[in-house]
Tab-separated table of C-alpha atoms and ligand atoms in Angstrom:
chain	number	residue	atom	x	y	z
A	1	UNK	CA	97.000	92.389	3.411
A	2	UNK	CA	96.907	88.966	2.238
A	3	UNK	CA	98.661	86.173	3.617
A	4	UNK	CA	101.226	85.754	2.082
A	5	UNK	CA	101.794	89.071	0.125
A	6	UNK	CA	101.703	88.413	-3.859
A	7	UNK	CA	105.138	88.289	-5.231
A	8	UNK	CA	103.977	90.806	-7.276
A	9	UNK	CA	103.407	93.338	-4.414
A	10	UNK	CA	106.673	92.317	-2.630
A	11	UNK	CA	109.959	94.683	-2.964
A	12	UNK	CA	113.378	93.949	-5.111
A	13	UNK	CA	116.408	95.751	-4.694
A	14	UNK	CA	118.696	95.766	-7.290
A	15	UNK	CA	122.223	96.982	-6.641
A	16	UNK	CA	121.200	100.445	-4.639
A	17	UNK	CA	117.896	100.948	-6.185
A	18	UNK	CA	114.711	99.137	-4.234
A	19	UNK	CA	111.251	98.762	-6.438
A	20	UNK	CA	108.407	98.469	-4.337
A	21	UNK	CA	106.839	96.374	-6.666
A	22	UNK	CA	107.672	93.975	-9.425
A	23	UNK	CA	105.951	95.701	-12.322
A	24	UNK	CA	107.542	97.523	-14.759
A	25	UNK	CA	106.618	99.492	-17.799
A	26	UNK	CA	108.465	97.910	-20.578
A	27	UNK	CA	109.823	100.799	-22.948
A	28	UNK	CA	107.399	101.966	-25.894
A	29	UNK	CA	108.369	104.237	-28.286
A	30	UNK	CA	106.078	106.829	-29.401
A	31	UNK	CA	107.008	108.574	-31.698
A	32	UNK	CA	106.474	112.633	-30.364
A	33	UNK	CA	110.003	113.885	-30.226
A	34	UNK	CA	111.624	116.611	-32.187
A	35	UNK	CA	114.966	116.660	-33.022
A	36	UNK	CA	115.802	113.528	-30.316
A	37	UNK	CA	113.841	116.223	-27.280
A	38	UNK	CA	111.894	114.887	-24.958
A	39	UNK	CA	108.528	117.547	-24.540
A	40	UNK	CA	105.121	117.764	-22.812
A	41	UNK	CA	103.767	114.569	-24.582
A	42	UNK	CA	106.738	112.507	-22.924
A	43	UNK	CA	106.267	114.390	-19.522
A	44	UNK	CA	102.775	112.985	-19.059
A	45	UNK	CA	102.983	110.274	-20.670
A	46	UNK	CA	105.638	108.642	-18.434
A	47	UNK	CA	104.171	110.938	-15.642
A	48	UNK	CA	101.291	109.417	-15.584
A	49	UNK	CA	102.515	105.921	-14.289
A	50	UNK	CA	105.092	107.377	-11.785
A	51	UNK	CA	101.184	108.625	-10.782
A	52	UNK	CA	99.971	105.080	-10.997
A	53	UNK	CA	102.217	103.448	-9.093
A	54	UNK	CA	104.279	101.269	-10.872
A	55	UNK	CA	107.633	99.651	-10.052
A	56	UNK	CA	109.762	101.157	-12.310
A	57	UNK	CA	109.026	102.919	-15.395
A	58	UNK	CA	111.026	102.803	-18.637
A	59	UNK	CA	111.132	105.600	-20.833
A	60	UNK	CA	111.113	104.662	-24.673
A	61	UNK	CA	114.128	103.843	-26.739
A	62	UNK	CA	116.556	106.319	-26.997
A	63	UNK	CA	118.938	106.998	-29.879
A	64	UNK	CA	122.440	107.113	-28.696
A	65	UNK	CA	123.378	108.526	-32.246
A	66	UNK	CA	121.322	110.280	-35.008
A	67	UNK	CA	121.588	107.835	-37.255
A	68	UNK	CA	120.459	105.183	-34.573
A	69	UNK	CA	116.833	106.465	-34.613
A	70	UNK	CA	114.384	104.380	-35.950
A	71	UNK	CA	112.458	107.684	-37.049
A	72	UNK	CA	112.692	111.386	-37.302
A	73	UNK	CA	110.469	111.265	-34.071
A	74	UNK	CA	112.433	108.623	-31.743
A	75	UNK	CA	113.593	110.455	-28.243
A	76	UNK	CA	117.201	111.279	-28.498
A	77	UNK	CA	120.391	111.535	-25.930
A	78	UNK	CA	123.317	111.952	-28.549
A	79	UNK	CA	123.629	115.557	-27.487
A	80	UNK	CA	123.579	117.455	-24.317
A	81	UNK	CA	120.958	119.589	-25.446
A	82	UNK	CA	118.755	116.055	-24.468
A	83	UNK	CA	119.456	116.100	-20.646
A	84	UNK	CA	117.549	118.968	-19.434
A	85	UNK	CA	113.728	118.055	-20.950
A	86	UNK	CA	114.494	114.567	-19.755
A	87	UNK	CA	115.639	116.180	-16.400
A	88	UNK	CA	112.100	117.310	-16.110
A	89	UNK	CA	110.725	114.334	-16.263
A	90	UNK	CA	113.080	112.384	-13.955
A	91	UNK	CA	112.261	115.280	-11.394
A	92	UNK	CA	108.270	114.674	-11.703
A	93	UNK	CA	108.549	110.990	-11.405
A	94	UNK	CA	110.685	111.138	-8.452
A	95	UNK	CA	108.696	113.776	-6.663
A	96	UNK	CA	105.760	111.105	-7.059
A	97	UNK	CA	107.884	108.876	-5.241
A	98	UNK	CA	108.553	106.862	-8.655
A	99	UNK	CA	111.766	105.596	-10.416
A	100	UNK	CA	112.292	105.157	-13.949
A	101	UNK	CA	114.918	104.366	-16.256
A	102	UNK	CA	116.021	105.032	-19.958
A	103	UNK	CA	116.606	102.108	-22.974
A	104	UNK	CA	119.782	103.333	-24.874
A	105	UNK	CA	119.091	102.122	-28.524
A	106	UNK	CA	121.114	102.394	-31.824
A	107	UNK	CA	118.482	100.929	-34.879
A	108	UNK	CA	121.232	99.786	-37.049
A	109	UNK	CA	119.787	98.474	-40.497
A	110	UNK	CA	116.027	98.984	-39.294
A	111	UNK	CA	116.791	102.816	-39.207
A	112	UNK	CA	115.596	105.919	-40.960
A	113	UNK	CA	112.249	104.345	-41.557
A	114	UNK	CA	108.717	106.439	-41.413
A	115	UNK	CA	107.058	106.130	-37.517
A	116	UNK	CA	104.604	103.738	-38.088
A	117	UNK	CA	101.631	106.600	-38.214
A	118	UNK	CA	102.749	108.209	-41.375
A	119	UNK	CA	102.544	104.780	-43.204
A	120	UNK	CA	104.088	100.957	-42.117
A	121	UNK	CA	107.345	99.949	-43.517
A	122	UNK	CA	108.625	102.943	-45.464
A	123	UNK	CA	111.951	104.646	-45.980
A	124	UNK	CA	112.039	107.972	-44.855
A	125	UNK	CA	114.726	109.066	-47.203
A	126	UNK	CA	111.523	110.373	-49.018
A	127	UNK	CA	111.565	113.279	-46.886
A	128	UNK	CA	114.894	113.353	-45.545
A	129	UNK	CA	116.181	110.302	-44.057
A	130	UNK	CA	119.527	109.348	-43.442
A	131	UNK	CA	122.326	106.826	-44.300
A	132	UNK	CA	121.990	103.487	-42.069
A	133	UNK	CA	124.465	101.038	-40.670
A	134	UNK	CA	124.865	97.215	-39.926
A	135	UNK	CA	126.689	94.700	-39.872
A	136	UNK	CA	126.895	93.832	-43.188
A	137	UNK	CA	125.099	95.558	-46.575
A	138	UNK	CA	122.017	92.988	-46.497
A	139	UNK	CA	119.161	95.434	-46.163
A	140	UNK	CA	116.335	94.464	-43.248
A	141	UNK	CA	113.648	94.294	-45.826
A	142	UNK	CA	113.238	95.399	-49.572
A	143	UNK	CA	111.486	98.598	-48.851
A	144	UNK	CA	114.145	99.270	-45.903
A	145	UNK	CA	117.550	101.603	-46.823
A	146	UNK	CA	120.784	99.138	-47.967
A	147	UNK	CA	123.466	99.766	-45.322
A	148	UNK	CA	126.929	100.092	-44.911
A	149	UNK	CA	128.939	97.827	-43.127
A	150	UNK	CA	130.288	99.511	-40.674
A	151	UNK	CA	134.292	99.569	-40.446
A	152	UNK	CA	135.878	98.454	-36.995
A	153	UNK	CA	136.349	102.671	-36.245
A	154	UNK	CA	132.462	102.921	-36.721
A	155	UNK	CA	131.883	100.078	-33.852
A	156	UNK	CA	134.805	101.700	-31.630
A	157	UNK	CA	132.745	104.996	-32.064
A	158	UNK	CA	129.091	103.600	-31.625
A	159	UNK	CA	130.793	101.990	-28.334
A	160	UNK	CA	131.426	105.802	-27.120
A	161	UNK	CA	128.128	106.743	-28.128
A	162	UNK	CA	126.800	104.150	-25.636
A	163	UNK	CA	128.718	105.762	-23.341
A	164	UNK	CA	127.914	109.267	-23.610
A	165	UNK	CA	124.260	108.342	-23.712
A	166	UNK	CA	124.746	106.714	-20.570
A	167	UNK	CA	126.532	109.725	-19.063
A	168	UNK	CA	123.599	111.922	-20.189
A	169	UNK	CA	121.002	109.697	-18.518
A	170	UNK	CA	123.053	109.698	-15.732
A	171	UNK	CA	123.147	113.729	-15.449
A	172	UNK	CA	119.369	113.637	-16.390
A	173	UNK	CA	118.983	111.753	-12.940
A	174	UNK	CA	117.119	108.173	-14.536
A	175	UNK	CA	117.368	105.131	-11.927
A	176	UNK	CA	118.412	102.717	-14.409
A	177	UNK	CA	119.692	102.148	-18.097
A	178	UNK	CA	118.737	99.473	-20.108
A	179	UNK	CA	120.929	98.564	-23.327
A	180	UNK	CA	118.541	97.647	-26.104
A	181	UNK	CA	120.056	94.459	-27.888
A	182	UNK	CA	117.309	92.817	-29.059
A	183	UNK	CA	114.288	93.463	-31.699
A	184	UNK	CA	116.396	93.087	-34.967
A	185	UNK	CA	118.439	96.562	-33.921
A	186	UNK	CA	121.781	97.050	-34.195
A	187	UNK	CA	123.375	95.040	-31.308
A	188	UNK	CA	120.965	92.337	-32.110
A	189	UNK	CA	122.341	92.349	-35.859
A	190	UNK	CA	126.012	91.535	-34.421
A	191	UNK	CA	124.679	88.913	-32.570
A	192	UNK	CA	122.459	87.107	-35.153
A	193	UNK	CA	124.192	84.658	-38.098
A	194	UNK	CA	121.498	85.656	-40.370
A	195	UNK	CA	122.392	89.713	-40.017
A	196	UNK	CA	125.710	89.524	-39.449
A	197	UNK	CA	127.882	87.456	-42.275
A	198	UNK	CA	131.747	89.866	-41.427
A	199	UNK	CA	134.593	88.018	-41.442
A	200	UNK	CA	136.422	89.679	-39.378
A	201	UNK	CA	136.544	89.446	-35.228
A	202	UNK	CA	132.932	91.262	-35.016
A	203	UNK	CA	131.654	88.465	-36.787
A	204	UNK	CA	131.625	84.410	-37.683
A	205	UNK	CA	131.289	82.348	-34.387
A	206	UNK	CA	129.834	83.156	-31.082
A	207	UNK	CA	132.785	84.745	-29.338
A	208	UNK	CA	132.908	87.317	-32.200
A	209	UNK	CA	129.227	88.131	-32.881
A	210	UNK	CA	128.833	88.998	-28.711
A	211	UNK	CA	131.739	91.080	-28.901
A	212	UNK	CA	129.997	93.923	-29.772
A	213	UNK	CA	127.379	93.924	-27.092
A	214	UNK	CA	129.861	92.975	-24.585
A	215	UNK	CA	132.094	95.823	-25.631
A	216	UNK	CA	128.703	98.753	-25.223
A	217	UNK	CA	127.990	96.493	-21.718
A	218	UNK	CA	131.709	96.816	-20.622
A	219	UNK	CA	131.727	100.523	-21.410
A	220	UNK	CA	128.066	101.649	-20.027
A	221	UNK	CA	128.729	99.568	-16.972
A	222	UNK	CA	132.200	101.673	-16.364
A	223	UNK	CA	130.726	105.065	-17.002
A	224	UNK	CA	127.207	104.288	-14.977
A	225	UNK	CA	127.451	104.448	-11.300
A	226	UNK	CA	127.790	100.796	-9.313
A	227	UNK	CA	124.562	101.720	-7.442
A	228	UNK	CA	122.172	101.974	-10.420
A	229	UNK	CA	121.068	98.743	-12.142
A	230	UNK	CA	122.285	97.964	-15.626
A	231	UNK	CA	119.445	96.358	-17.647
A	232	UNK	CA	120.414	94.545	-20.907
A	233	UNK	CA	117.232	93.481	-23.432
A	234	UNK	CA	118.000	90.222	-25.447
A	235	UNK	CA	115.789	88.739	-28.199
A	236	UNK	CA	115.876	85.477	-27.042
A	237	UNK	CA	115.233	83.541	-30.349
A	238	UNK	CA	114.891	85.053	-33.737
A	239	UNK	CA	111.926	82.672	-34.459
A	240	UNK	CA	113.940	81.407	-37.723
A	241	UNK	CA	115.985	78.615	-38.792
A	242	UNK	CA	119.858	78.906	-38.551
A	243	UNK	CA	119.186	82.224	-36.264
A	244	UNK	CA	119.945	83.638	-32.570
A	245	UNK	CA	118.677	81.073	-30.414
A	246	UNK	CA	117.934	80.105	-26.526
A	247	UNK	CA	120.969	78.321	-26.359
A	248	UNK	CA	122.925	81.126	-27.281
A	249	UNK	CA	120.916	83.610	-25.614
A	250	UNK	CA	121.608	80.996	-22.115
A	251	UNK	CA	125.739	81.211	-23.277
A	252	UNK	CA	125.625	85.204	-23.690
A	253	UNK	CA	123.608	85.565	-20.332
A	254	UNK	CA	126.670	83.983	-18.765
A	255	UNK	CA	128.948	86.356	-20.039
A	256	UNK	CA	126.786	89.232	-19.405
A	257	UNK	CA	126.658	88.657	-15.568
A	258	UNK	CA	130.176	88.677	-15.325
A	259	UNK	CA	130.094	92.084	-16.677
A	260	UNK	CA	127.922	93.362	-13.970
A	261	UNK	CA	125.066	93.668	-16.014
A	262	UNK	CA	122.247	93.044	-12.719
A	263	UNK	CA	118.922	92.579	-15.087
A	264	UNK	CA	118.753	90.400	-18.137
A	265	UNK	CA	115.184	91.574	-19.640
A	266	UNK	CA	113.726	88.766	-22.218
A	267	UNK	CA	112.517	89.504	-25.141
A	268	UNK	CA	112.305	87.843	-28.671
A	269	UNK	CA	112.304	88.481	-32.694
A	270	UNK	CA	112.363	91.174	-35.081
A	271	UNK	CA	115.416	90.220	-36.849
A	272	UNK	CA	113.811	89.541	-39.826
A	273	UNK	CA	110.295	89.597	-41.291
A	274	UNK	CA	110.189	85.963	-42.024
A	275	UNK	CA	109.244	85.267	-38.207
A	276	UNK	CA	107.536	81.489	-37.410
A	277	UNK	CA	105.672	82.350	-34.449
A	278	UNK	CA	102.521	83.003	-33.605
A	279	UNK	CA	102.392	85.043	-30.181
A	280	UNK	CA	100.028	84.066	-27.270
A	281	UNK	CA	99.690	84.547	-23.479
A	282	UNK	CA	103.340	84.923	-21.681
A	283	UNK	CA	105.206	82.891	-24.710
A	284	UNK	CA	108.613	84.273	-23.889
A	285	UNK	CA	108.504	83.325	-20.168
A	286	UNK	CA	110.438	79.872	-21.478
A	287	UNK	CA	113.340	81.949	-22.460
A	288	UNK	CA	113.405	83.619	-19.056
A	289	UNK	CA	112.855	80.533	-16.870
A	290	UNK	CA	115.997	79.125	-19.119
A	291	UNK	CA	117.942	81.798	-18.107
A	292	UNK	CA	117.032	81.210	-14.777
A	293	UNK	CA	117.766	78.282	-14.494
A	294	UNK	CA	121.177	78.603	-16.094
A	295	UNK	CA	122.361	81.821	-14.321
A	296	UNK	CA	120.696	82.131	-10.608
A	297	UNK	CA	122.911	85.151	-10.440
A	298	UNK	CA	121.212	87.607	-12.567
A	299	UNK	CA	117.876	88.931	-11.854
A	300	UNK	CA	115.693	88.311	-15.060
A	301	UNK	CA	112.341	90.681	-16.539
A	302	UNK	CA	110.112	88.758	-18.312
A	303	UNK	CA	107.933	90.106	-21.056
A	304	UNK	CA	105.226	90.000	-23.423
A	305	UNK	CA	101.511	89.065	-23.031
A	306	UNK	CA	101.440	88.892	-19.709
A	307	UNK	CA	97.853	90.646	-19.623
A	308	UNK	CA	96.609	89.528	-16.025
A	309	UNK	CA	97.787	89.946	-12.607
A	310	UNK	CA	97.000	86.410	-12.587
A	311	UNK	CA	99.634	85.584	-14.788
A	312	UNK	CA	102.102	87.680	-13.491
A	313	UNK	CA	102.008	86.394	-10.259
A	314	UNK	CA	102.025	82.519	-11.279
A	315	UNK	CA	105.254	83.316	-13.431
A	316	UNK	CA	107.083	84.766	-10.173
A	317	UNK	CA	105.884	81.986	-7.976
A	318	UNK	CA	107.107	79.530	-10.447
A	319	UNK	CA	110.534	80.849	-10.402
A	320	UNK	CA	110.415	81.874	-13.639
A	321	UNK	CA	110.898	85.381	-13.887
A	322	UNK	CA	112.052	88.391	-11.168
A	323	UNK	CA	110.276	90.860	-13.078
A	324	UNK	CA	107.171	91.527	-15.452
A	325	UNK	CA	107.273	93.944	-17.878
A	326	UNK	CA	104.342	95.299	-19.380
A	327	UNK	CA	103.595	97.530	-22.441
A	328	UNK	CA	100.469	97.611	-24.162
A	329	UNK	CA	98.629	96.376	-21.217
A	330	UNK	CA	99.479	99.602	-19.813
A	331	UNK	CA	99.135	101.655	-23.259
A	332	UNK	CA	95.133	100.543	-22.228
A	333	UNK	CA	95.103	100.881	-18.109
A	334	UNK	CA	97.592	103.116	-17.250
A	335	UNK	CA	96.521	101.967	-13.311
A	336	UNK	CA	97.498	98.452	-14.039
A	337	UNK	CA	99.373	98.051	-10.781
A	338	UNK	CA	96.454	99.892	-9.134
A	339	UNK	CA	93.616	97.820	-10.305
A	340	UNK	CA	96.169	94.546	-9.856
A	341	UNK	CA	96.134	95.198	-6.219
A	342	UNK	CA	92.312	95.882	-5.815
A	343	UNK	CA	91.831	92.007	-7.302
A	344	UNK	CA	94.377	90.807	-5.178
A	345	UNK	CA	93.532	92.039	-1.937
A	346	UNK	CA	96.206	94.400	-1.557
A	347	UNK	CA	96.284	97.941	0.193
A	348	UNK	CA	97.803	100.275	-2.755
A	349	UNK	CA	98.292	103.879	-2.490
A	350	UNK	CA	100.049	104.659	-5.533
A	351	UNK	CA	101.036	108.332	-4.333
A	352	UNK	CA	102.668	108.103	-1.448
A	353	UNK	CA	102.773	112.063	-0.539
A	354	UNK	CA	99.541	111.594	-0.581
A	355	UNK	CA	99.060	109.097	1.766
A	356	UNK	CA	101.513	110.658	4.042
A	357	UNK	CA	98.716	113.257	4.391
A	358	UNK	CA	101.697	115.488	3.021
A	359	UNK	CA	99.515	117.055	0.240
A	360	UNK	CA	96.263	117.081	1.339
A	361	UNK	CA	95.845	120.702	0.457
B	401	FMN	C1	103.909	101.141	-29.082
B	401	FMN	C2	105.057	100.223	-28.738
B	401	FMN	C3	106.357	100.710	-28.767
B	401	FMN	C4	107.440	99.880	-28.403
B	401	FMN	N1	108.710	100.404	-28.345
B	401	FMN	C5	109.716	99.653	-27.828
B	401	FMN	C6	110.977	100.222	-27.544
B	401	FMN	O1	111.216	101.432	-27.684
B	401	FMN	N2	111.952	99.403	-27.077
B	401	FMN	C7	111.732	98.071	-26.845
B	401	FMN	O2	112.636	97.366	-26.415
B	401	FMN	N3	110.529	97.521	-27.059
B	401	FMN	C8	109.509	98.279	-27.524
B	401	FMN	N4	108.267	97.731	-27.671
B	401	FMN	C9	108.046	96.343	-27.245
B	401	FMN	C10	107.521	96.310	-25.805
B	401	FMN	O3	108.459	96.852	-24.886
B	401	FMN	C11	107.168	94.877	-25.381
B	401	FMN	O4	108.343	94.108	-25.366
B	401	FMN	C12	106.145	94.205	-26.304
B	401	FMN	O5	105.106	95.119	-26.656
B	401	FMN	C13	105.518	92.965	-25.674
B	401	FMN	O6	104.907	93.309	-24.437
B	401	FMN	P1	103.295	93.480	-24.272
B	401	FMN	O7	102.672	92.198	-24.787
B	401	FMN	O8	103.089	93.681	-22.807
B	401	FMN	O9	102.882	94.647	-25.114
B	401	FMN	C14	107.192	98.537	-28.057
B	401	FMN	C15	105.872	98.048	-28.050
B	401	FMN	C16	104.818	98.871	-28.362
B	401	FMN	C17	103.410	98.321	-28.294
């Protein structure tokens, strides 16, 4: 073992739950659900890195209402009929000696939409979408479905629906929820001025756009147990003039650690297509060494482009981040944490029955 351990390899506890390492798949959705069920396809997918080792694994965005999926594919826990495939799954990973959690995700205005194989940036009314939501009736993008503003009923409801998902994942047996309120979805269009233009006390300055979120973190953080971490996933900036910002994300983060939220995960953009960025290696670390810096309280995921070990470990040692989330890098090594260890020196055995000499037969 090197001396010391990288920060990578090192554990973190958060609230009852201990990750033996600090790399976590960041949620991906892909598309291969039916009717909001999780099936084979999901099974192995996430499977495989409970296999490989990795810190904690989160499962892809799920809809906590029908009308919250992105597509007619996008996993699902609206129903009951969505705990026991997702059951399965929870059961593999754990028997690997893995944890993983579930994103609960409503899509708002950037709902109903084609998954991206059948053809980018369609409606899928075409072959039987559904009616969307947002804040207000300002559409995501012209070839995206106009939707209604939803009433102060429809937010009280969508609140429950956080809930219920929560209770689901819960019953399912996942480690961890995250609440998805970033990437131009629905909780991110409350919290945005250029999504959200109400005029009532959902909308107008800062304490009213966060009310929403804080109302769904309030809620989920009642109904899931004390012992699991609560995850919430902020776009830090919406990359746009006169938009959601760092200094606003650094003012919500304060509120959100008073409501026991125990991982702010850092994300940025997709409010609108009009983005000014151009992405390179680990360029939303900034927002999560802000937060950081602001709130030493919460334990904060960094994410995005963070393609080496390398970099991983010099944005822990920094201070910068608790956490690095990965997606695509993993989409292309699915032993990411495996092969990170071999370059750093460290002894990895990323099935632990196995190395117990449990299942040597
Ligand atoms: C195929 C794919 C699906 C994604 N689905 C989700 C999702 O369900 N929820 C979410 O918060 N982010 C989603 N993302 C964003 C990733 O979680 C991650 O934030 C982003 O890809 C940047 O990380 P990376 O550079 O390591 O890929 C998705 C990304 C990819 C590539």
């Amino acid at each position: 073992m090197p001396d010391p351990t990288p920060q990578l390899f090192t554990p973190l506890k958060l609230a009852g739950l201990t990750l033996p390492n600090r790399v976590v798949v960041s949620p991906m959705c892909m598309y291969s659900a039916r009717g909001g069920l999780a099936n084979d396809f999901h099974l192995v997918h996430l499977g495989q890195y409970a296999l490989a080792g990795a810190g904690l694994i989160f499962s892809e965005a799920a809809a906590v209402s029908p009308e919250g999926r992105i597509s007619p594919e996008d996993l699902g826990l609206w129903a009951d009929e969505h705990i026991v495939p997702l059951g399965r799954i929870t059961d593999f990973v754990h028997a690997q000696g893995g944890r993983i959690g579930v994103q609960l995700a409503h899509a708002g205005r950037k709902a109903s939409t084609y998954a991206p194989w059948r053809g980018k940036g369609a409606v899928a009314h075409e072959y039987g979408g559904w009616a969307v939501v947002g804040p207000d009736t300002r559409p995501y993008a012209s070839s995206f479905a106009t939707p209604n503003a939803m009433t102060t009923e429809d937010i009280a409801r969508t609140v429950r629906n956080f809930v219920s998902a929560a209770q689901r994942a819960e019953m399912a047996g996942f480690d961890a929820v995250e609440i998805h309120a970033a990437h131009g979805y629905l909780l991110h269009e409350f919290l945005s001025p250029l999504s959200n233009s109400r005029d009532d006390q959902y909308g107008g300055s800062f304490e009213n756009r966060v009310r929403f979120v804080l109302e769904v973190t309030r809620a989920v953080r009642t109904a899931w147990p004390t012992h699991k971490p609560l995850f919430v996933r902020l776009s830090a900036t919406d990359w746009a003039p006169g938009g959601w910002d760092e200094e606003q994300t650094v003012a919500l983060a304060r509120l959100l650690a008073t409501e026991g939220v125990d991982v702010l995960d850092l994300s940025s953009g997709g409010l609108t297509p009009e983005q000014q960025i151009t992405p390179g290696p680990a360029y939303q670390l900034p927002f999560a060494a802000a937060v950081k810096r602001a709130v030493p309280d919460l334990t904060v995921m960094t994410v995005g482009m963070i393609d080496t070990p390398e970099r991983a470990e010099t944005a822990l040692q920094d201070g910068h981040a608790d956490l690095i989330a990965l997606a695509r890098p993993f989409l292309g090594d699915p032993h990411w944490v495996q092969h990170a260890a071999h370059r750093m020196g460290v002894p990895f055995d990323p099935v632990p029955q196995y190395a117990r000499g449990t299942r040597l037969d």
